[in-house]
Amino acid sequence: QIVTRHDQLIWVAHDITHFANKNAAIAEVQAADRVQAFDLTQPQLLRVHLIKQTDELFTVLLHAHHIIIDGWSIPLLLK
C-alpha cells in the first residue's frame, strides 16, 4: 500500500438551483460519475460532488473505489 502525503481531495461543485427537477439533475451527476473509471495507478480513488440545490440545501455524493472504502469503514468516514 502506498499512502501519499501531499495529495489534495478533488471535488466538483454543481449548482442546480435553477433546475425544476432536482432529483433528475442529481441522477445525471451520479450517472456521469459512474461511467468514469478509477485509475489504480493514480492516488485519486475518491471523488466528491457537492451539489447545491438551494441556498440552504446541499447534497454530497461520494464515489470511492472499493479498495479504499468498504461497508465497515463508511460509518467511520461519515462521522
Backbone as numpy.savetxt, mean C-alpha at the origin, in Angstrom:
# Nx Ny Nz CAx CAy CAz Cx Cy Cz
19.07 -13.34 4.77 18.23 -12.16 4.77 19.11 -10.93 4.77
18.76 -9.97 3.94 19.48 -8.70 3.88 18.53 -7.60 4.33
18.94 -6.85 5.32 18.14 -5.73 5.81 18.88 -4.45 5.46
18.22 -3.61 4.66 18.84 -2.33 4.30 18.49 -1.29 5.35
19.44 -0.47 5.68 19.23 0.51 6.76 18.76 1.87 6.26
18.98 2.17 5.02 18.73 3.53 4.57 17.65 3.65 3.51
16.87 2.62 3.34 15.77 2.71 2.39 14.63 3.50 3.00
13.91 4.18 2.13 12.74 4.92 2.57 11.50 4.20 2.08
10.45 4.31 2.86 9.18 3.73 2.46 8.62 4.52 1.29
8.28 3.82 0.24 7.68 4.48 -0.92 6.17 4.40 -0.77
5.52 5.54 -0.86 4.07 5.57 -0.78 3.53 6.52 -1.83
2.29 6.27 -2.23 1.65 7.06 -3.27 0.37 7.65 -2.70
0.18 8.94 -2.93 -1.04 9.62 -2.48 -2.03 9.70 -3.64
-3.28 9.43 -3.33 -4.36 9.51 -4.31 -5.44 10.41 -3.73
-5.93 11.33 -4.51 -7.01 12.22 -4.08 -8.26 11.86 -4.88
-9.22 11.23 -4.22 -10.45 10.84 -4.91 -11.64 11.65 -4.40
-11.37 12.82 -3.86 -12.45 13.63 -3.29 -13.48 14.02 -4.34
-13.08 14.12 -5.59 -13.99 14.53 -6.65 -14.72 13.35 -7.32
-14.42 12.12 -6.91 -15.08 10.96 -7.49 -16.43 10.74 -6.81
-17.45 10.47 -7.60 -18.77 10.20 -7.03 -18.80 8.81 -6.38
-18.20 7.84 -7.05 -18.18 6.47 -6.53 -16.80 6.18 -5.95
-16.66 6.45 -4.68 -15.36 6.31 -4.03 -14.92 4.84 -3.94
-15.87 3.93 -3.73 -15.52 2.51 -3.67 -14.94 2.03 -4.99
-15.49 2.48 -6.10 -14.97 2.10 -7.41 -13.57 2.67 -7.62
-13.36 3.90 -7.17 -12.04 4.52 -7.30 -10.99 3.76 -6.48
-11.36 3.36 -5.27 -10.44 2.57 -4.44 -10.18 1.22 -5.09
-11.21 0.61 -5.64 -11.05 -0.68 -6.31 -10.09 -0.56 -7.50
-10.12 0.56 -8.21 -9.20 0.78 -9.32 -7.76 0.86 -8.84
-7.54 1.55 -7.72 -6.18 1.63 -7.15 -5.71 0.23 -6.75
-6.59 -0.53 -6.11 -6.25 -1.89 -5.71 -5.91 -2.76 -6.92
-6.74 -2.70 -7.94 -6.53 -3.52 -9.13 -5.22 -3.17 -9.83
-4.93 -1.88 -9.93 -3.69 -1.45 -10.58 -2.47 -1.91 -9.80
-2.56 -1.86 -8.47 -1.42 -2.28 -7.65 -1.22 -3.79 -7.69
-2.32 -4.53 -7.76 -2.23 -6.00 -7.76 -1.45 -6.55 -8.94
-1.49 -5.87 -10.08 -0.80 -6.39 -11.27 0.68 -6.03 -11.28
1.12 -5.20 -10.33 2.53 -4.84 -10.23 3.28 -5.93 -9.46
4.19 -6.58 -10.13 4.96 -7.64 -9.47 6.02 -7.04 -8.55
6.36 -7.79 -7.52 7.48 -7.41 -6.66 8.76 -7.97 -7.24
9.82 -7.19 -7.20 11.13 -7.63 -7.64 11.91 -8.03 -6.40
12.11 -9.32 -6.21 12.76 -9.81 -5.00 14.24 -9.45 -4.92
14.79 -8.90 -5.99 16.19 -8.45 -5.95 16.29 -7.00 -5.47
15.15 -6.36 -5.27 15.11 -4.97 -4.81 14.51 -4.91 -3.41
14.87 -3.89 -2.62 14.43 -3.85 -1.22 12.97 -3.45 -1.00
12.31 -2.92 -1.99 10.94 -2.43 -1.76 9.92 -3.55 -1.93
9.63 -4.24 -0.83 8.66 -5.32 -0.86 7.37 -4.94 -0.14
7.20 -3.64 0.08 5.99 -3.09 0.70 5.61 -1.83 -0.06
4.36 -1.78 -0.49 3.85 -0.57 -1.16 2.68 -0.03 -0.34
2.61 1.28 -0.24 1.56 1.93 0.54 0.85 2.95 -0.35
-0.46 2.92 -0.31 -1.28 3.91 -1.01 -2.12 4.64 0.04
-2.00 5.95 0.06 -2.82 6.79 0.94 -3.88 7.44 0.07
-5.14 7.12 0.33 -6.24 7.59 -0.51 -7.10 8.57 0.27
-7.14 9.80 -0.22 -7.96 10.84 0.43 -9.36 10.78 -0.17
-10.33 10.39 0.68 -11.71 10.34 0.24 -12.42 11.67 0.49
-12.19 12.24 1.66 -12.69 13.58 2.01 -11.59 14.24 2.84
-11.83 15.45 3.27 -10.83 16.13 4.11 -10.61 15.41 5.44
-11.58 14.60 5.86 -11.48 13.92 7.15 -11.44 12.40 7.04
-11.50 11.86 5.83 -11.54 10.40 5.66 -10.48 9.95 4.68
-9.58 9.10 5.16 -8.50 8.55 4.35 -8.52 7.03 4.44
-8.08 6.40 3.39 -7.92 4.95 3.37 -6.46 4.65 3.09
-5.92 3.68 3.81 -4.54 3.25 3.58 -4.57 1.83 3.05
-3.95 1.63 1.89 -3.81 0.30 1.32 -2.36 -0.14 1.48
-2.15 -1.27 2.08 -0.81 -1.85 2.21 -0.74 -3.07 1.30
0.28 -3.11 0.49 0.49 -4.27 -0.38 1.91 -4.75 -0.13
2.02 -5.92 0.44 3.33 -6.44 0.82 3.53 -7.84 0.25
4.76 -8.13 -0.09 5.09 -9.50 -0.49 5.00 -10.39 0.74
4.48 -11.58 0.57 4.28 -12.48 1.71 5.60 -12.90 2.37
6.71 -12.64 1.73 7.99 -12.98 2.32 8.33 -12.07 3.52
7.69 -10.89 3.59 7.99 -9.97 4.69 6.85 -9.81 5.69
5.64 -10.16 5.30 4.48 -10.01 6.20 3.60 -11.24 6.05
3.17 -11.77 7.19 2.25 -12.90 7.17 1.08 -12.61 8.11
0.20 -13.56 8.24 -0.98 -13.37 9.09 -0.66 -13.10 10.55
0.46 -13.61 11.03 0.85 -13.40 12.42 1.38 -11.99 12.63
2.11 -11.46 11.66 2.77 -10.17 11.86 1.90 -8.96 11.51
0.82 -9.14 10.79 -0.02 -7.99 10.41 -0.56 -7.25 11.63
-1.12 -7.93 12.64 -1.58 -7.19 13.82 -0.47 -6.39 14.49
0.74 -6.92 14.49 1.87 -6.18 15.09 2.19 -4.93 14.27
2.12 -5.04 12.97 2.38 -3.91 12.09 1.33 -2.81 12.28
0.10 -3.18 12.48 -0.98 -2.21 12.58 -1.10 -1.55 13.95
-0.34 -2.03 14.94 -0.38 -1.40 16.27 0.16 -0.01 16.25
